[in-house]
Amino acid sequence: MILTSQQSLVIIAVIALGTILTRGLPFLLFPSHKETPAFILYLGQVIPFAAIAMLIIYCLKNVSLLAAPYGLPEGIAIGFIIFIHLWKNNVLLSIGGGTVLYMALVQFVFT
């Protein structure tokens, strides 16, 4: 489907408006001279952990423990991520190292 110039401009305008609203609305709703509501502070504390939990579940949803390779690449990579994070306490190193190890395992070891 080919868009006309007018349709493209409307799409760009809607995306720009959405971006402006999502970036500016928090400053309008929660100005710096007012105290941030307790519920928003609570959400700021729990949402990062909930998001990570959802990502882990999503990544492991198709892993079969009953068929080869029995979830071994995933388990090894998760163990490595936990070890590196506890050792170095560096999120980027943990995620990057775990990703590289997992990719190496599935490409070269568990083929």
Short mmCIF file of N, CA and C in Angstrom, two decimals, residues 14 30-31 34 40 53 57 59-60 63-64 72 81 83 88 91 93 100 102:
data_model
loop_
_atom_site.label_atom_id
_atom_site.label_comp_id
_atom_site.label_asym_id
_atom_site.label_seq_id
_atom_site.Cartn_x
_atom_site.Cartn_y
_atom_site.Cartn_z
N VAL A 14 0.72 13.05 13.83
CA VAL A 14 0.18 12.29 14.96
C VAL A 14 1.31 11.71 15.81
N PHE A 30 2.90 16.56 37.14
CA PHE A 30 3.68 16.50 38.37
C PHE A 30 4.74 17.61 38.39
N PRO A 31 4.34 18.88 38.60
CA PRO A 31 5.31 19.97 38.60
C PRO A 31 6.31 19.83 39.76
N LYS A 34 5.45 20.68 43.50
CA LYS A 34 4.50 19.84 44.23
C LYS A 34 5.15 18.50 44.54
N ILE A 40 2.62 7.11 42.49
CA ILE A 40 3.60 7.24 41.40
C ILE A 40 4.98 6.80 41.87
N ALA A 53 10.78 -9.27 35.10
CA ALA A 53 10.13 -10.57 35.27
C ALA A 53 9.36 -10.97 34.02
N ILE A 57 10.11 -14.28 31.63
CA ILE A 57 9.06 -15.26 31.29
C ILE A 57 8.89 -15.35 29.78
N CYS A 59 11.10 -14.75 27.46
CA CYS A 59 12.26 -15.40 26.85
C CYS A 59 12.28 -16.90 27.09
N LEU A 60 11.71 -17.35 28.19
CA LEU A 60 11.77 -18.77 28.52
C LEU A 60 10.49 -19.53 28.20
N VAL A 63 10.96 -22.69 25.93
CA VAL A 63 12.04 -23.61 26.26
C VAL A 63 11.43 -24.94 26.71
N SER A 64 11.86 -26.01 26.07
CA SER A 64 11.37 -27.34 26.43
C SER A 64 12.43 -28.06 27.26
N LEU A 72 19.44 -26.26 28.38
CA LEU A 72 20.81 -26.06 28.88
C LEU A 72 21.41 -24.72 28.45
N ILE A 81 24.76 -14.90 33.82
CA ILE A 81 24.29 -13.54 34.07
C ILE A 81 24.22 -13.26 35.57
N PHE A 83 25.87 -14.81 37.99
CA PHE A 83 27.24 -14.79 38.52
C PHE A 83 27.95 -13.47 38.22
N LYS A 88 30.39 -8.42 39.51
CA LYS A 88 30.78 -7.09 39.05
C LYS A 88 29.73 -6.01 39.30
N VAL A 91 25.16 -3.92 35.15
CA VAL A 91 24.03 -4.42 34.36
C VAL A 91 24.42 -4.65 32.91
N LEU A 93 27.34 -5.21 31.55
CA LEU A 93 28.24 -6.35 31.43
C LEU A 93 27.47 -7.66 31.59
N VAL A 100 26.11 -12.71 24.66
CA VAL A 100 27.20 -13.28 23.86
C VAL A 100 27.38 -14.76 24.18
N TYR A 102 25.13 -16.88 25.40
CA TYR A 102 23.98 -17.63 24.89
C TYR A 102 24.09 -17.83 23.38
#
